[in-house]
CSV table of C-alpha atoms in Angstrom, one decimal:
chain,number,residue,atom,x,y,z
A,1,MET,CA,120.3,99.6,28.0
A,2,MET,CA,117.2,97.9,26.7
A,3,GLU,CA,117.0,94.1,27.2
A,4,LEU,CA,114.1,91.9,26.1
A,5,VAL,CA,112.3,90.1,28.5
A,6,TRP,CA,109.7,88.1,28.8
A,7,PRO,CA,106.3,89.2,29.7
A,8,ALA,CA,106.1,89.0,33.9
A,9,ALA,CA,104.2,90.4,36.3
A,10,ALA,CA,107.0,92.7,37.5
A,11,TYR,CA,106.9,94.7,34.5
A,12,LEU,CA,103.0,94.8,34.0
A,13,ASP,CA,102.3,97.9,36.3
A,14,SER,CA,104.9,100.3,33.4
A,15,PHE,CA,103.4,98.0,30.8
A,16,LYS,CA,99.7,99.1,32.0
A,17,ASP,CA,101.0,102.8,32.1
A,18,ALA,CA,101.8,102.5,28.6
A,19,LEU,CA,98.5,101.7,27.8
A,20,ALA,CA,96.8,104.1,29.4
A,21,ARG,CA,98.6,106.7,28.2
A,22,GLY,CA,97.3,105.6,25.0
A,23,TRP,CA,100.2,103.5,23.5
A,24,SER,CA,99.2,100.1,21.8
A,25,PRO,CA,100.8,97.3,20.2
A,26,ASP,CA,98.3,97.4,17.9
A,27,SER,CA,99.4,100.5,15.2
A,28,LEU,CA,96.0,100.2,13.6
A,29,GLY,CA,93.9,100.1,16.4
A,30,GLY,CA,95.3,103.2,18.5
A,31,ALA,CA,94.0,104.6,21.3
A,32,ASP,CA,91.1,102.3,20.9
A,33,ALA,CA,92.9,99.0,20.9
A,34,ALA,CA,95.0,100.5,24.2
A,35,ARG,CA,91.8,100.6,25.8
A,36,GLU,CA,90.6,97.1,25.0
A,37,GLU,CA,94.3,95.6,25.8
A,38,LEU,CA,94.2,97.0,28.9
A,39,ALA,CA,90.9,96.0,29.9
A,40,GLU,CA,91.8,92.6,29.2
A,41,VAL,CA,94.9,93.0,31.0
A,42,GLU,CA,93.1,94.1,34.1
A,43,ALA,CA,90.1,91.6,34.0
A,44,ASP,CA,92.9,88.6,34.4
A,45,PRO,CA,96.5,89.8,34.2
A,46,VAL,CA,97.7,86.0,34.9
A,47,ALA,CA,95.6,84.5,31.9
A,48,TYR,CA,97.1,87.6,29.8
A,49,LEU,CA,100.8,87.4,30.6
A,50,ALA,CA,100.2,83.4,29.9
A,51,ALA,CA,98.7,84.2,26.7
A,52,GLN,CA,101.8,86.4,25.7
A,53,ILE,CA,103.7,83.0,24.7
A,54,ASP,CA,101.7,80.9,22.6
A,55,ARG,CA,103.9,78.0,20.8
A,56,ASP,CA,101.0,76.1,20.4
A,57,ALA,CA,98.2,79.1,18.8
A,58,LEU,CA,96.0,78.3,22.0
A,59,GLY,CA,95.0,81.7,21.6
A,60,SER,CA,91.5,83.6,20.7
A,61,PRO,CA,91.1,84.6,17.0
A,62,ILE,CA,92.2,87.3,15.9
A,63,LYS,CA,90.2,90.5,14.8
A,64,LEU,CA,91.4,92.2,12.0
A,65,PRO,CA,91.1,96.1,11.2
A,66,ASP,CA,88.0,95.3,8.7
A,67,GLY,CA,86.5,93.3,12.2
A,68,SER,CA,86.9,89.4,10.3
A,69,LEU,CA,88.1,87.3,12.9
A,70,VAL,CA,91.0,84.5,11.8
A,71,PRO,CA,93.0,81.9,13.4
A,72,HIS,CA,95.9,82.5,15.9
A,73,LEU,CA,99.3,81.5,14.9
A,74,PRO,CA,101.9,80.0,17.4
A,75,GLY,CA,103.7,83.1,18.7
A,76,LEU,CA,105.3,85.0,21.3
A,77,ARG,CA,105.6,88.6,22.5
A,78,ARG,CA,108.8,90.2,24.1
A,79,TRP,CA,108.8,93.1,26.0
A,80,MET,CA,111.2,95.9,25.5
A,81,TRP,CA,112.8,97.4,28.9
A,82,ASP,CA,115.3,99.8,30.0
A,83,ASP,CA,114.3,101.9,32.9
A,84,GLY,CA,110.5,100.8,32.5
A,85,PHE,CA,108.5,99.5,29.2
A,86,CYS,CA,109.6,100.7,26.3
A,87,GLY,CA,107.8,98.5,23.5
A,88,ILE,CA,106.7,95.0,21.9
A,89,VAL,CA,108.7,92.8,20.0
A,90,GLY,CA,106.1,89.8,18.4
A,91,LEU,CA,107.3,86.8,16.3
A,92,ARG,CA,104.4,84.4,14.9
A,93,TRP,CA,104.9,81.4,12.3
A,94,GLN,CA,103.5,77.8,11.3
A,95,ARG,CA,104.7,75.2,12.3
A,96,GLY,CA,106.7,72.8,9.8
A,97,THR,CA,106.4,75.5,7.4
A,98,THR,CA,108.0,79.3,6.3
A,99,ASP,CA,105.1,80.4,4.7
A,100,LEU,CA,102.6,82.6,6.3
A,101,LEU,CA,98.7,82.8,5.8
A,102,SER,CA,97.4,85.3,3.7
A,103,TYR,CA,96.2,87.6,6.8
A,104,CYS,CA,99.8,87.7,8.2
A,105,LEU,CA,101.7,90.2,6.5
A,106,GLY,CA,105.1,89.3,8.2
A,107,HIS,CA,106.7,87.0,11.1
A,108,ILE,CA,107.8,89.9,13.1
A,109,GLY,CA,106.4,92.8,14.2
A,110,ASP,CA,107.3,95.8,17.0
A,111,SER,CA,106.0,99.3,18.4
A,112,VAL,CA,107.9,101.2,20.4
A,113,VAL,CA,106.1,103.5,22.9
A,114,PRO,CA,107.1,107.2,21.8
A,115,TRP,CA,108.6,108.6,24.7
A,116,LYS,CA,111.3,105.8,23.7
A,117,GLN,CA,111.2,106.5,20.1
A,118,ARG,CA,115.2,107.0,18.1
A,119,GLN,CA,117.0,105.1,20.9
A,120,GLY,CA,117.6,101.9,18.9
A,121,HIS,CA,115.2,100.0,20.7
A,122,ALA,CA,113.4,98.6,17.9
A,123,THR,CA,117.2,98.0,16.2
A,124,ALA,CA,118.1,95.8,18.8
A,125,ALA,CA,114.5,94.3,20.0
A,126,LEU,CA,114.7,92.9,16.1
A,127,GLY,CA,118.0,91.4,16.7
A,128,ARG,CA,117.6,89.6,19.7
A,129,VAL,CA,114.0,88.4,18.2
A,130,LEU,CA,115.7,87.0,15.2
A,131,GLN,CA,117.3,84.4,17.7
A,132,ASP,CA,114.0,83.5,19.3
A,133,ALA,CA,112.9,82.6,15.3
A,134,LYS,CA,115.9,80.4,14.8
A,135,ARG,CA,115.2,78.6,17.7
A,136,GLU,CA,111.9,78.5,16.9
A,137,GLY,CA,113.4,76.6,13.6
A,138,LEU,CA,112.6,79.3,11.2
A,139,PRO,CA,115.6,79.1,8.3
A,140,PHE,CA,114.8,83.1,7.5
A,141,VAL,CA,112.1,85.7,8.3
A,142,VAL,CA,109.7,88.1,6.2
A,143,VAL,CA,109.2,91.5,7.8
A,144,THR,CA,107.1,94.4,6.6
A,145,THR,CA,106.7,97.8,6.5
A,146,ASP,CA,104.9,100.7,5.7
A,147,VAL,CA,106.5,102.7,2.3
A,148,VAL,CA,106.3,105.9,4.2
A,149,ASN,CA,108.0,104.4,7.3
A,150,LEU,CA,112.1,105.2,6.4
A,151,ALA,CA,112.9,104.6,10.6
A,152,SER,CA,111.6,100.9,10.0
A,153,GLN,CA,113.3,100.3,7.1
A,154,ARG,CA,116.5,101.3,8.6
A,155,VAL,CA,115.8,98.8,11.6
A,156,ILE,CA,115.4,96.0,9.1
A,157,ALA,CA,118.3,96.9,7.0
A,158,ALA,CA,120.7,97.2,9.9
A,159,ASN,CA,119.9,94.0,10.8
A,160,GLY,CA,120.7,92.0,7.6
A,161,GLY,CA,117.0,92.4,5.7
A,162,ILE,CA,117.0,92.3,2.1
A,163,LEU,CA,113.9,93.9,0.2
A,164,VAL,CA,112.1,91.4,-1.8
A,165,GLU,CA,109.0,93.6,-3.2
A,166,ALA,CA,106.7,96.3,-2.9
A,167,PHE,CA,102.7,94.8,-2.5
A,168,GLU,CA,99.4,96.4,-1.8
A,169,LYS,CA,98.3,95.4,1.7
A,170,PRO,CA,95.1,93.3,1.5
A,171,ALA,CA,92.1,95.1,2.0
A,172,ALA,CA,91.4,93.5,5.8
A,173,HIS,CA,94.9,95.1,6.7
A,174,GLY,CA,93.6,98.9,4.8
A,175,GLY,CA,94.8,98.2,1.6
A,176,ALA,CA,98.0,100.3,1.9
A,177,PRO,CA,101.2,100.2,0.0
A,178,ARG,CA,103.8,98.1,2.1
A,179,LEU,CA,107.4,96.6,1.5
A,180,ARG,CA,108.7,93.1,2.4
A,181,PHE,CA,111.9,92.1,3.2
A,182,ARG,CA,113.6,88.7,3.7
A,183,ILE,CA,116.1,88.2,7.0
A,184,ASP,CA,118.2,85.0,6.8
A,185,LEU,CA,118.8,83.6,9.9
A,186,GLY,CA,122.0,81.2,8.7
């Protein structure tokens, strides 16, 4: 059974193994992003783990796919875990508003390692991180996915997502067609 855990030293070896195998939470960066993240973990594991929960947006600027740097938003990452590391689900927001900055496509993003996909982990993780979003004071979240990613659309729908619109990703994110969903947290 998959559980969401807070990133911690006890789980770090399995996380590093996933990165070494080429998986990355950055779906656009691929193997290069995996190598960069692994180098960051190995350089200072304590600082890396501490940065996974950043409610005050103290982190370094974020590098977008086009190379531009943008301010870090408050956020947190949870790790999907069953018999080992199976993925990440992240939540980001702005204090005092549900609005997102133009470079942030949604409040929640996730990535499941290929060898753990199609086991319900993303659906369960999204459902659980919605509880974190509610605790952070968000009345709803926005989640986006690629138009062709039917699996992700099913995950969002299973968690109450309602299609809001189709849109084009900004050029900084590659400019591809995308779908925007809203999930009310009641």
